C-alpha atoms as a PDB file:
ATOM      1  CA  UNK A   1      48.609  10.423  79.407  1.00  0.00           C
ATOM      2  CA  UNK A   2      51.234  10.145  76.220  1.00  0.00           C
ATOM      3  CA  UNK A   3      51.600   6.957  74.417  1.00  0.00           C
ATOM      4  CA  UNK A   4      55.084   5.954  73.607  1.00  0.00           C
ATOM      5  CA  UNK A   5      55.248   3.006  70.529  1.00  0.00           C
ATOM      6  CA  UNK A   6      57.586   1.043  70.640  1.00  0.00           C
ATOM      7  CA  UNK A   7      59.005  -2.127  68.595  1.00  0.00           C
ATOM      8  CA  UNK A   8      61.202  -4.852  69.898  1.00  0.00           C
ATOM      9  CA  UNK A   9      63.802  -6.558  67.187  1.00  0.00           C
ATOM     10  CA  UNK A  10      66.124  -9.826  67.534  1.00  0.00           C
ATOM     11  CA  UNK A  11      69.517  -8.366  66.444  1.00  0.00           C
ATOM     12  CA  UNK A  12      72.201 -10.335  65.202  1.00  0.00           C
ATOM     13  CA  UNK A  13      70.164 -13.171  64.836  1.00  0.00           C
ATOM     14  CA  UNK A  14      68.429 -14.600  61.032  1.00  0.00           C
ATOM     15  CA  UNK A  15      64.899 -15.578  63.215  1.00  0.00           C
ATOM     16  CA  UNK A  16      63.046 -15.006  66.435  1.00  0.00           C
ATOM     17  CA  UNK A  17      63.763 -15.034  69.400  1.00  0.00           C
ATOM     18  CA  UNK A  18      67.892 -15.827  69.345  1.00  0.00           C
ATOM     19  CA  UNK A  19      70.848 -12.886  69.314  1.00  0.00           C
ATOM     20  CA  UNK A  20      70.530  -9.541  71.250  1.00  0.00           C
ATOM     21  CA  UNK A  21      66.718  -8.433  72.372  1.00  0.00           C
ATOM     22  CA  UNK A  22      66.563  -4.764  70.958  1.00  0.00           C
ATOM     23  CA  UNK A  23      63.506  -2.466  72.457  1.00  0.00           C
ATOM     24  CA  UNK A  24      62.962   0.871  69.514  1.00  0.00           C
ATOM     25  CA  UNK A  25      61.113   4.127  69.893  1.00  0.00           C
ATOM     26  CA  UNK A  26      60.782   5.653  66.853  1.00  0.00           C
ATOM     27  CA  UNK A  27      59.576   8.722  67.985  1.00  0.00           C
ATOM     28  CA  UNK A  28      61.002   9.865  71.189  1.00  0.00           C
ATOM     29  CA  UNK A  29      60.892  14.085  71.057  1.00  0.00           C
ATOM     30  CA  UNK A  30      58.792  14.282  74.579  1.00  0.00           C
ATOM     31  CA  UNK A  31      61.210  12.273  76.601  1.00  0.00           C
ATOM     32  CA  UNK A  32      63.962  13.580  78.726  1.00  0.00           C
ATOM     33  CA  UNK A  33      66.596  12.107  79.430  1.00  0.00           C
ATOM     34  CA  UNK A  34      65.780  10.695  82.919  1.00  0.00           C
ATOM     35  CA  UNK A  35      62.541   9.727  81.269  1.00  0.00           C
ATOM     36  CA  UNK A  36      64.777   7.246  78.315  1.00  0.00           C
ATOM     37  CA  UNK A  37      66.659   6.033  81.909  1.00  0.00           C
ATOM     38  CA  UNK A  38      63.502   4.945  83.242  1.00  0.00           C
ATOM     39  CA  UNK A  39      62.006   3.708  80.521  1.00  0.00           C
ATOM     40  CA  UNK A  40      65.427   1.456  79.429  1.00  0.00           C
ATOM     41  CA  UNK A  41      65.734   0.158  83.319  1.00  0.00           C
ATOM     42  CA  UNK A  42      61.615  -1.148  82.746  1.00  0.00           C
ATOM     43  CA  UNK A  43      62.031  -2.437  79.720  1.00  0.00           C
ATOM     44  CA  UNK A  44      65.397  -4.498  80.745  1.00  0.00           C
ATOM     45  CA  UNK A  45      66.584  -5.310  77.764  1.00  0.00           C
ATOM     46  CA  UNK A  46      70.826  -4.854  77.154  1.00  0.00           C
ATOM     47  CA  UNK A  47      69.705  -1.414  75.180  1.00  0.00           C
ATOM     48  CA  UNK A  48      67.270   0.117  74.461  1.00  0.00           C
ATOM     49  CA  UNK A  49      67.131   2.865  71.192  1.00  0.00           C
ATOM     50  CA  UNK A  50      65.539   6.457  71.569  1.00  0.00           C
ATOM     51  CA  UNK A  51      64.765   7.706  67.957  1.00  0.00           C
ATOM     52  CA  UNK A  52      64.979  11.586  66.931  1.00  0.00           C
ATOM     53  CA  UNK A  53      64.823  14.167  64.033  1.00  0.00           C
ATOM     54  CA  UNK A  54      68.559  14.083  63.327  1.00  0.00           C
ATOM     55  CA  UNK A  55      70.193  17.786  63.477  1.00  0.00           C
ATOM     56  CA  UNK A  56      71.171  17.349  59.816  1.00  0.00           C
ATOM     57  CA  UNK A  57      69.063  16.927  56.838  1.00  0.00           C
ATOM     58  CA  UNK A  58      71.481  14.870  55.128  1.00  0.00           C
ATOM     59  CA  UNK A  59      70.876  12.350  58.321  1.00  0.00           C
ATOM     60  CA  UNK A  60      68.323   9.841  58.639  1.00  0.00           C
ATOM     61  CA  UNK A  61      67.710  10.066  62.532  1.00  0.00           C
ATOM     62  CA  UNK A  62      69.708  11.027  65.787  1.00  0.00           C
ATOM     63  CA  UNK A  63      69.835   7.741  68.170  1.00  0.00           C
ATOM     64  CA  UNK A  64      70.396   7.303  72.051  1.00  0.00           C
ATOM     65  CA  UNK A  65      71.425   4.547  73.045  1.00  0.00           C
ATOM     66  CA  UNK A  66      70.429   3.407  76.740  1.00  0.00           C
ATOM     67  CA  UNK A  67      71.835   0.185  79.003  1.00  0.00           C
ATOM     68  CA  UNK A  68      69.283  -0.750  81.741  1.00  0.00           C
ATOM     69  CA  UNK A  69      72.255   0.894  83.976  1.00  0.00           C
ATOM     70  CA  UNK A  70      73.239   4.150  81.786  1.00  0.00           C
ATOM     71  CA  UNK A  71      73.214   5.776  78.337  1.00  0.00           C
ATOM     72  CA  UNK A  72      75.817   5.059  75.374  1.00  0.00           C
ATOM     73  CA  UNK A  73      77.527   7.140  73.369  1.00  0.00           C
ATOM     74  CA  UNK A  74      77.803   4.400  70.518  1.00  0.00           C
ATOM     75  CA  UNK A  75      76.098   1.115  70.372  1.00  0.00           C
ATOM     76  CA  UNK A  76      76.182  -1.981  68.160  1.00  0.00           C
ATOM     77  CA  UNK A  77      73.569  -4.291  67.406  1.00  0.00           C
ATOM     78  CA  UNK A  78      70.781  -1.087  68.478  1.00  0.00           C
ATOM     79  CA  UNK A  79      72.193   0.389  65.328  1.00  0.00           C
ATOM     80  CA  UNK A  80      72.118  -2.411  63.703  1.00  0.00           C
ATOM     81  CA  UNK A  81      68.357  -3.234  64.489  1.00  0.00           C
ATOM     82  CA  UNK A  82      67.371   0.121  64.255  1.00  0.00           C
ATOM     83  CA  UNK A  83      68.658   0.268  60.436  1.00  0.00           C
ATOM     84  CA  UNK A  84      66.846  -2.819  60.037  1.00  0.00           C
ATOM     85  CA  UNK A  85      63.871  -1.461  61.103  1.00  0.00           C
ATOM     86  CA  UNK A  86      64.351   1.680  59.050  1.00  0.00           C
ATOM     87  CA  UNK A  87      64.872  -0.113  55.919  1.00  0.00           C
ATOM     88  CA  UNK A  88      61.582  -2.618  56.426  1.00  0.00           C
ATOM     89  CA  UNK A  89      59.712   0.611  56.500  1.00  0.00           C
ATOM     90  CA  UNK A  90      61.815   2.038  53.296  1.00  0.00           C
ATOM     91  CA  UNK A  91      60.370  -1.369  52.016  1.00  0.00           C
ATOM     92  CA  UNK A  92      64.135  -2.495  50.195  1.00  0.00           C
ATOM     93  CA  UNK A  93      63.633  -5.669  48.193  1.00  0.00           C
ATOM     94  CA  UNK A  94      65.771  -8.153  47.253  1.00  0.00           C
ATOM     95  CA  UNK A  95      69.087  -7.303  45.351  1.00  0.00           C
ATOM     96  CA  UNK A  96      68.471  -3.124  46.389  1.00  0.00           C
ATOM     97  CA  UNK A  97      70.492  -1.465  49.431  1.00  0.00           C
ATOM     98  CA  UNK A  98      69.940   1.010  51.118  1.00  0.00           C
ATOM     99  CA  UNK A  99      72.542   4.104  53.122  1.00  0.00           C
ATOM    100  CA  UNK A 100      71.446   5.412  56.182  1.00  0.00           C
ATOM    101  CA  UNK A 101      73.787   8.047  58.420  1.00  0.00           C
ATOM    102  CA  UNK A 102      72.587   7.975  62.262  1.00  0.00           C
ATOM    103  CA  UNK A 103      73.853  10.330  64.926  1.00  0.00           C
ATOM    104  CA  UNK A 104      75.255   9.307  68.070  1.00  0.00           C
ATOM    105  CA  UNK A 105      77.227  10.376  70.750  1.00  0.00           C
ATOM    106  CA  UNK A 106      80.247  10.030  68.750  1.00  0.00           C
ATOM    107  CA  UNK A 107      79.276  11.857  65.606  1.00  0.00           C
ATOM    108  CA  UNK A 108      77.520  10.480  62.060  1.00  0.00           C
ATOM    109  CA  UNK A 109      77.089   6.662  62.120  1.00  0.00           C
ATOM    110  CA  UNK A 110      77.068   5.432  58.359  1.00  0.00           C
ATOM    111  CA  UNK A 111      74.947   1.969  57.779  1.00  0.00           C
ATOM    112  CA  UNK A 112      74.171   0.290  54.719  1.00  0.00           C
ATOM    113  CA  UNK A 113      71.809  -2.281  54.329  1.00  0.00           C
ATOM    114  CA  UNK A 114      70.536  -4.583  52.070  1.00  0.00           C
ATOM    115  CA  UNK A 115      68.292  -7.627  51.314  1.00  0.00           C
ATOM    116  CA  UNK A 116      69.443 -10.658  50.901  1.00  0.00           C
ATOM    117  CA  UNK A 117      67.525 -14.244  49.910  1.00  0.00           C
ATOM    118  CA  UNK A 118      65.106 -12.745  51.497  1.00  0.00           C
ATOM    119  CA  UNK A 119      67.087 -11.196  54.813  1.00  0.00           C
ATOM    120  CA  UNK A 120      67.727  -7.862  55.463  1.00  0.00           C
ATOM    121  CA  UNK A 121      71.593  -7.448  56.795  1.00  0.00           C
ATOM    122  CA  UNK A 122      72.570  -4.693  57.915  1.00  0.00           C
ATOM    123  CA  UNK A 123      76.968  -2.768  58.029  1.00  0.00           C
ATOM    124  CA  UNK A 124      77.975  -0.690  60.735  1.00  0.00           C
ATOM    125  CA  UNK A 125      81.166   1.990  60.222  1.00  0.00           C
ATOM    126  CA  UNK A 126      82.400   2.227  62.896  1.00  0.00           C
ATOM    127  CA  UNK A 127      84.957   4.546  64.405  1.00  0.00           C
ATOM    128  CA  UNK A 128      88.655   3.187  64.139  1.00  0.00           C
ATOM    129  CA  UNK A 129      89.419   1.727  67.928  1.00  0.00           C
ATOM    130  CA  UNK A 130      92.399   2.297  69.375  1.00  0.00           C
ATOM    131  CA  UNK A 131      93.555   1.143  72.724  1.00  0.00           C
ATOM    132  CA  UNK A 132      92.685   2.585  76.606  1.00  0.00           C
ATOM    133  CA  UNK A 133      95.556   4.028  78.584  1.00  0.00           C
ATOM    134  CA  UNK A 134      95.183   0.545  80.545  1.00  0.00           C
ATOM    135  CA  UNK A 135      97.271   0.099  83.711  1.00  0.00           C
ATOM    136  CA  UNK A 136      97.379  -4.724  84.055  1.00  0.00           C
ATOM    137  CA  UNK A 137      95.193  -5.614  87.128  1.00  0.00           C
ATOM    138  CA  UNK A 138      96.951  -8.847  86.818  1.00  0.00           C
ATOM    139  CA  UNK A 139      93.843 -10.740  87.970  1.00  0.00           C
ATOM    140  CA  UNK A 140      91.785 -11.698  85.298  1.00  0.00           C
ATOM    141  CA  UNK A 141      92.043 -15.468  85.681  1.00  0.00           C
ATOM    142  CA  UNK A 142      90.536 -14.821  89.105  1.00  0.00           C
ATOM    143  CA  UNK A 143      87.642 -12.327  87.850  1.00  0.00           C
ATOM    144  CA  UNK A 144      86.482 -15.419  85.306  1.00  0.00           C
ATOM    145  CA  UNK A 145      86.674 -17.606  88.454  1.00  0.00           C
ATOM    146  CA  UNK A 146      89.613 -19.777  86.621  1.00  0.00           C
ATOM    147  CA  UNK A 147      92.964 -21.457  86.392  1.00  0.00           C
ATOM    148  CA  UNK A 148      95.547 -19.116  85.156  1.00  0.00           C
ATOM    149  CA  UNK A 149      96.738 -21.929  82.811  1.00  0.00           C
ATOM    150  CA  UNK A 150      92.930 -21.158  80.862  1.00  0.00           C
ATOM    151  CA  UNK A 151      93.854 -17.842  79.563  1.00  0.00           C
ATOM    152  CA  UNK A 152      96.389 -17.166  76.609  1.00  0.00           C
ATOM    153  CA  UNK A 153     100.095 -17.887  77.032  1.00  0.00           C
ATOM    154  CA  UNK A 154     101.130 -15.194  75.068  1.00  0.00           C
ATOM    155  CA  UNK A 155      98.547 -12.394  74.378  1.00  0.00           C
ATOM    156  CA  UNK A 156      97.986 -10.536  77.251  1.00  0.00           C
ATOM    157  CA  UNK A 157      94.694  -8.464  78.264  1.00  0.00           C
ATOM    158  CA  UNK A 158      94.380  -5.464  76.097  1.00  0.00           C
ATOM    159  CA  UNK A 159      91.947  -2.788  76.007  1.00  0.00           C
ATOM    160  CA  UNK A 160      90.204  -1.467  73.281  1.00  0.00           C
ATOM    161  CA  UNK A 161      87.734   1.533  72.094  1.00  0.00           C
ATOM    162  CA  UNK A 162      85.538   2.041  69.452  1.00  0.00           C
ATOM    163  CA  UNK A 163      83.751   4.670  71.606  1.00  0.00           C
ATOM    164  CA  UNK A 164      82.991   2.465  74.457  1.00  0.00           C
ATOM    165  CA  UNK A 165      85.879   0.850  76.522  1.00  0.00           C
ATOM    166  CA  UNK A 166      86.281  -2.629  77.305  1.00  0.00           C
ATOM    167  CA  UNK A 167      88.957  -5.326  78.412  1.00  0.00           C
ATOM    168  CA  UNK A 168      90.078  -7.660  75.915  1.00  0.00           C
ATOM    169  CA  UNK A 169      91.410 -11.043  77.580  1.00  0.00           C
ATOM    170  CA  UNK A 170      91.903 -14.054  75.271  1.00  0.00           C
ATOM    171  CA  UNK A 171      91.895 -16.989  76.649  1.00  0.00           C
ATOM    172  CA  UNK A 172      93.362 -20.636  75.920  1.00  0.00           C
ATOM    173  CA  UNK A 173      90.555 -22.279  74.323  1.00  0.00           C
ATOM    174  CA  UNK A 174      86.305 -22.865  73.743  1.00  0.00           C
ATOM    175  CA  UNK A 175      86.904 -25.156  76.865  1.00  0.00           C
ATOM    176  CA  UNK A 176      87.645 -22.475  78.769  1.00  0.00           C
ATOM    177  CA  UNK A 177      85.511 -19.919  77.689  1.00  0.00           C
ATOM    178  CA  UNK A 178      82.217 -21.417  78.901  1.00  0.00           C
ATOM    179  CA  UNK A 179      83.741 -22.243  82.249  1.00  0.00           C
ATOM    180  CA  UNK A 180      83.902 -18.780  83.113  1.00  0.00           C
ATOM    181  CA  UNK A 181      82.259 -18.107  86.417  1.00  0.00           C
ATOM    182  CA  UNK A 182      82.806 -14.063  86.479  1.00  0.00           C
ATOM    183  CA  UNK A 183      83.273 -12.664  89.555  1.00  0.00           C
ATOM    184  CA  UNK A 184      82.135  -9.883  90.669  1.00  0.00           C
ATOM    185  CA  UNK A 185      83.552  -9.418  93.907  1.00  0.00           C
ATOM    186  CA  UNK A 186      86.751  -9.426  92.124  1.00  0.00           C
ATOM    187  CA  UNK A 187      85.039  -7.183  89.281  1.00  0.00           C
ATOM    188  CA  UNK A 188      83.671  -4.597  92.296  1.00  0.00           C
ATOM    189  CA  UNK A 189      87.195  -4.836  93.750  1.00  0.00           C
ATOM    190  CA  UNK A 190      89.653  -4.304  91.438  1.00  0.00           C
ATOM    191  CA  UNK A 191      88.171  -3.699  88.213  1.00  0.00           C
ATOM    192  CA  UNK A 192      84.904  -1.268  88.615  1.00  0.00           C
ATOM    193  CA  UNK A 193      87.079   1.610  89.604  1.00  0.00           C
ATOM    194  CA  UNK A 194      88.325   2.149  86.157  1.00  0.00           C
ATOM    195  CA  UNK A 195      86.493   2.886  83.029  1.00  0.00           C
ATOM    196  CA  UNK A 196      88.872   1.104  80.616  1.00  0.00           C
ATOM    197  CA  UNK A 197      88.409  -2.824  82.694  1.00  0.00           C
ATOM    198  CA  UNK A 198      84.839  -2.138  83.686  1.00  0.00           C
ATOM    199  CA  UNK A 199      83.635  -3.612  81.029  1.00  0.00           C
ATOM    200  CA  UNK A 200      84.893  -7.563  80.258  1.00  0.00           C
ATOM    201  CA  UNK A 201      85.020  -9.476  76.792  1.00  0.00           C
ATOM    202  CA  UNK A 202      86.267 -12.727  77.064  1.00  0.00           C
ATOM    203  CA  UNK A 203      87.030 -15.100  73.953  1.00  0.00           C
ATOM    204  CA  UNK A 204      88.504 -17.941  72.118  1.00  0.00           C
ATOM    205  CA  UNK A 205      89.818 -18.601  68.716  1.00  0.00           C
ATOM    206  CA  UNK A 206      88.161 -21.514  67.507  1.00  0.00           C
ATOM    207  CA  UNK A 207      90.327 -24.485  66.975  1.00  0.00           C
ATOM    208  CA  UNK A 208      89.264 -25.532  63.927  1.00  0.00           C
ATOM    209  CA  UNK A 209      88.123 -22.883  61.392  1.00  0.00           C
ATOM    210  CA  UNK A 210      90.937 -19.625  62.586  1.00  0.00           C
ATOM    211  CA  UNK A 211      88.304 -16.925  61.107  1.00  0.00           C
ATOM    212  CA  UNK A 212      85.765 -18.164  63.939  1.00  0.00           C
ATOM    213  CA  UNK A 213      86.009 -16.472  67.394  1.00  0.00           C
ATOM    214  CA  UNK A 214      83.769 -17.062  70.229  1.00  0.00           C
ATOM    215  CA  UNK A 215      83.388 -14.177  72.456  1.00  0.00           C
ATOM    216  CA  UNK A 216      81.393 -13.737  76.471  1.00  0.00           C
ATOM    217  CA  UNK A 217      81.099  -9.861  77.495  1.00  0.00           C
ATOM    218  CA  UNK A 218      80.071  -8.692  81.268  1.00  0.00           C
ATOM    219  CA  UNK A 219      79.473  -5.306  81.833  1.00  0.00           C
ATOM    220  CA  UNK A 220      77.935  -4.778  85.924  1.00  0.00           C
ATOM    221  CA  UNK A 221      77.706  -0.779  85.263  1.00  0.00           C
ATOM    222  CA  UNK A 222      75.974  -1.192  82.482  1.00  0.00           C
ATOM    223  CA  UNK A 223      73.691  -2.814  84.137  1.00  0.00           C
ATOM    224  CA  UNK A 224      74.161  -6.046  82.155  1.00  0.00           C
ATOM    225  CA  UNK A 225      75.576  -8.965  83.416  1.00  0.00           C
ATOM    226  CA  UNK A 226      76.645 -11.064  80.577  1.00  0.00           C
ATOM    227  CA  UNK A 227      75.714  -9.481  76.928  1.00  0.00           C
ATOM    228  CA  UNK A 228      74.240 -11.912  74.382  1.00  0.00           C
ATOM    229  CA  UNK A 229      76.172  -9.879  71.295  1.00  0.00           C
ATOM    230  CA  UNK A 230      78.117  -6.988  71.751  1.00  0.00           C
ATOM    231  CA  UNK A 231      78.641  -5.072  68.602  1.00  0.00           C
ATOM    232  CA  UNK A 232      80.734  -1.606  69.370  1.00  0.00           C
ATOM    233  CA  UNK A 233      83.023  -4.258  70.898  1.00  0.00           C
ATOM    234  CA  UNK A 234      83.065  -6.240  68.090  1.00  0.00           C
ATOM    235  CA  UNK A 235      84.940  -4.079  65.699  1.00  0.00           C
ATOM    236  CA  UNK A 236      88.080  -3.859  68.499  1.00  0.00           C
ATOM    237  CA  UNK A 237      87.880  -7.113  68.615  1.00  0.00           C
ATOM    238  CA  UNK A 238      88.757  -8.031  65.337  1.00  0.00           C
ATOM    239  CA  UNK A 239      91.347  -5.869  64.670  1.00  0.00           C
ATOM    240  CA  UNK A 240      92.759  -7.236  68.633  1.00  0.00           C
ATOM    241  CA  UNK A 241      92.140 -10.426  66.777  1.00  0.00           C
ATOM    242  CA  UNK A 242      93.978  -9.088  63.070  1.00  0.00           C
ATOM    243  CA  UNK A 243      97.259  -8.147  65.097  1.00  0.00           C
ATOM    244  CA  UNK A 244      97.368 -10.952  67.236  1.00  0.00           C
ATOM    245  CA  UNK A 245      96.742 -14.279  64.520  1.00  0.00           C
ATOM    246  CA  UNK A 246      97.111 -12.844  61.278  1.00  0.00           C
ATOM    247  CA  UNK A 247      99.340 -11.499  59.066  1.00  0.00           C
ATOM    248  CA  UNK A 248     101.103  -8.281  59.457  1.00  0.00           C
ATOM    249  CA  UNK A 249     100.902  -7.611  55.525  1.00  0.00           C
ATOM    250  CA  UNK A 250      96.884  -8.537  55.614  1.00  0.00           C
ATOM    251  CA  UNK A 251      94.953  -5.718  53.567  1.00  0.00           C
ATOM    252  CA  UNK A 252      91.932  -6.934  53.782  1.00  0.00           C
ATOM    253  CA  UNK A 253      90.287  -9.269  57.607  1.00  0.00           C
ATOM    254  CA  UNK A 254      86.883 -11.164  57.194  1.00  0.00           C
ATOM    255  CA  UNK A 255      86.034 -12.869  60.737  1.00  0.00           C
ATOM    256  CA  UNK A 256      83.159 -14.179  62.150  1.00  0.00           C
ATOM    257  CA  UNK A 257      82.573 -13.817  66.230  1.00  0.00           C
ATOM    258  CA  UNK A 258      79.979 -16.115  67.404  1.00  0.00           C
ATOM    259  CA  UNK A 259      78.701 -14.716  71.397  1.00  0.00           C
ATOM    260  CA  UNK A 260      75.757 -15.728  73.819  1.00  0.00           C
ATOM    261  CA  UNK A 261      75.779 -19.469  73.185  1.00  0.00           C
ATOM    262  CA  UNK A 262      75.902 -19.491  76.841  1.00  0.00           C
ATOM    263  CA  UNK A 263      73.115 -17.690  77.369  1.00  0.00           C
ATOM    264  CA  UNK A 264      70.978 -19.657  74.980  1.00  0.00           C
ATOM    265  CA  UNK A 265      71.088 -16.695  72.392  1.00  0.00           C
ATOM    266  CA  UNK A 266      73.117 -17.511  70.111  1.00  0.00           C
ATOM    267  CA  UNK A 267      74.728 -13.575  67.901  1.00  0.00           C
ATOM    268  CA  UNK A 268      76.407 -14.001  64.548  1.00  0.00           C
ATOM    269  CA  UNK A 269      78.124 -11.017  64.016  1.00  0.00           C
ATOM    270  CA  UNK A 270      80.328 -10.541  61.044  1.00  0.00           C
ATOM    271  CA  UNK A 271      84.050  -8.288  61.130  1.00  0.00           C
ATOM    272  CA  UNK A 272      85.573  -6.861  57.941  1.00  0.00           C
ATOM    273  CA  UNK A 273      88.467  -4.818  58.319  1.00  0.00           C
ATOM    274  CA  UNK A 274      90.501  -3.014  56.085  1.00  0.00           C
ATOM    275  CA  UNK A 275      94.020  -1.209  56.106  1.00  0.00           C
ATOM    276  CA  UNK A 276      96.338   0.630  54.067  1.00  0.00           C
ATOM    277  CA  UNK A 277     100.222   1.164  55.209  1.00  0.00           C
ATOM    278  CA  UNK A 278      99.699  -0.823  58.124  1.00  0.00           C
ATOM    279  CA  UNK A 279      96.844   1.772  58.896  1.00  0.00           C
ATOM    280  CA  UNK A 280      93.079   0.255  59.368  1.00  0.00           C
ATOM    281  CA  UNK A 281      90.968   2.206  57.319  1.00  0.00           C
ATOM    282  CA  UNK A 282      87.802   1.010  57.636  1.00  0.00           C
ATOM    283  CA  UNK A 283      86.190  -1.244  60.790  1.00  0.00           C
ATOM    284  CA  UNK A 284      82.786  -2.540  60.113  1.00  0.00           C
ATOM    285  CA  UNK A 285      80.245  -5.201  61.822  1.00  0.00           C
ATOM    286  CA  UNK A 286      77.489  -7.176  60.276  1.00  0.00           C
ATOM    287  CA  UNK A 287      74.093  -9.105  60.685  1.00  0.00           C
ATOM    288  CA  UNK A 288      70.473  -9.111  60.423  1.00  0.00           C
ATOM    289  CA  UNK A 289      67.642  -8.164  61.993  1.00  0.00           C
ATOM    290  CA  UNK A 290      64.201  -9.679  62.699  1.00  0.00           C
ATOM    291  CA  UNK A 291      60.871  -7.866  64.489  1.00  0.00           C
ATOM    292  CA  UNK A 292      59.555  -9.743  67.356  1.00  0.00           C
ATOM    293  CA  UNK A 293      57.360  -7.514  69.145  1.00  0.00           C
ATOM    294  CA  UNK A 294      54.867  -3.914  68.742  1.00  0.00           C
ATOM    295  CA  UNK A 295      53.654  -2.324  72.115  1.00  0.00           C
ATOM    296  CA  UNK A 296      53.421   0.871  73.628  1.00  0.00           C
ATOM    297  CA  UNK A 297      54.417   2.357  77.146  1.00  0.00           C
ATOM    298  CA  UNK A 298      51.461   4.925  78.477  1.00  0.00           C
ATOM    299  CA  UNK A 299      52.992   7.423  80.477  1.00  0.00           C
ATOM    300  CA  UNK A 300      51.201  10.738  82.704  1.00  0.00           C
ATOM    301  CA  UNK A 301      54.077  11.916  83.696  1.00  0.00           C
ATOM    302  CA  UNK A 302      54.385  14.809  86.647  1.00  0.00           C
END
């Protein structure tokens, strides 16, 4: 019988029992793809990450990331959480920083970690987002259980991806966001059949703070009814917001996405964008993570 050690973190929260939960298997060498999917389904968190030795000696580790329903080529909160875990192992002190390079399905992902005021802050540099080949369906209000007047009046839903595609639906205000009653029947009949529309990201701009966004994400195709924090969706979210709500001449944009509040697991995701000559050159997200548990699975594979 083999013992597989596991640690758990809460990501995008400065304290335990907030943010998005993550399970990390630091040594997954003998696990097959089916084994990892079985464990991710059993643990039933938004994502579980499995660490392997890197193919290139200049990189830190190879990560494979699973939701309860599928493997992802890249993800935000598992990358942030794993970087904080590795930084803790390295004993990073106040004011110090370290860079990790993780091999993920989309290629090498660079993450900078530093300790500020006792907390480790990890910054993930994401693939530059691109628009997806999306054919508008036009039933977004019904999908979210809202009235048509609760959608943003002038900015239509748009598909973007930084490795995982999402359909971004801008809403009129925070009240509309809190009122969402996700319609699984509408999703199954109209949205689930296309990868570009199977993961739904709804958001509203803060009425008082122009750089703050309130967000919710629904991904039944991943086995996730609603996600407390979606890091890989947050970079494209920042680009979408910057291109529609900010001056085109801005060379840098800083945003904060608040997600998970409606689930009682408030997550804070920092989003930073840089561009030159109208082209985005760096899209990054940042946040904290705290370890909340450790344990092991015992498995006698046949």
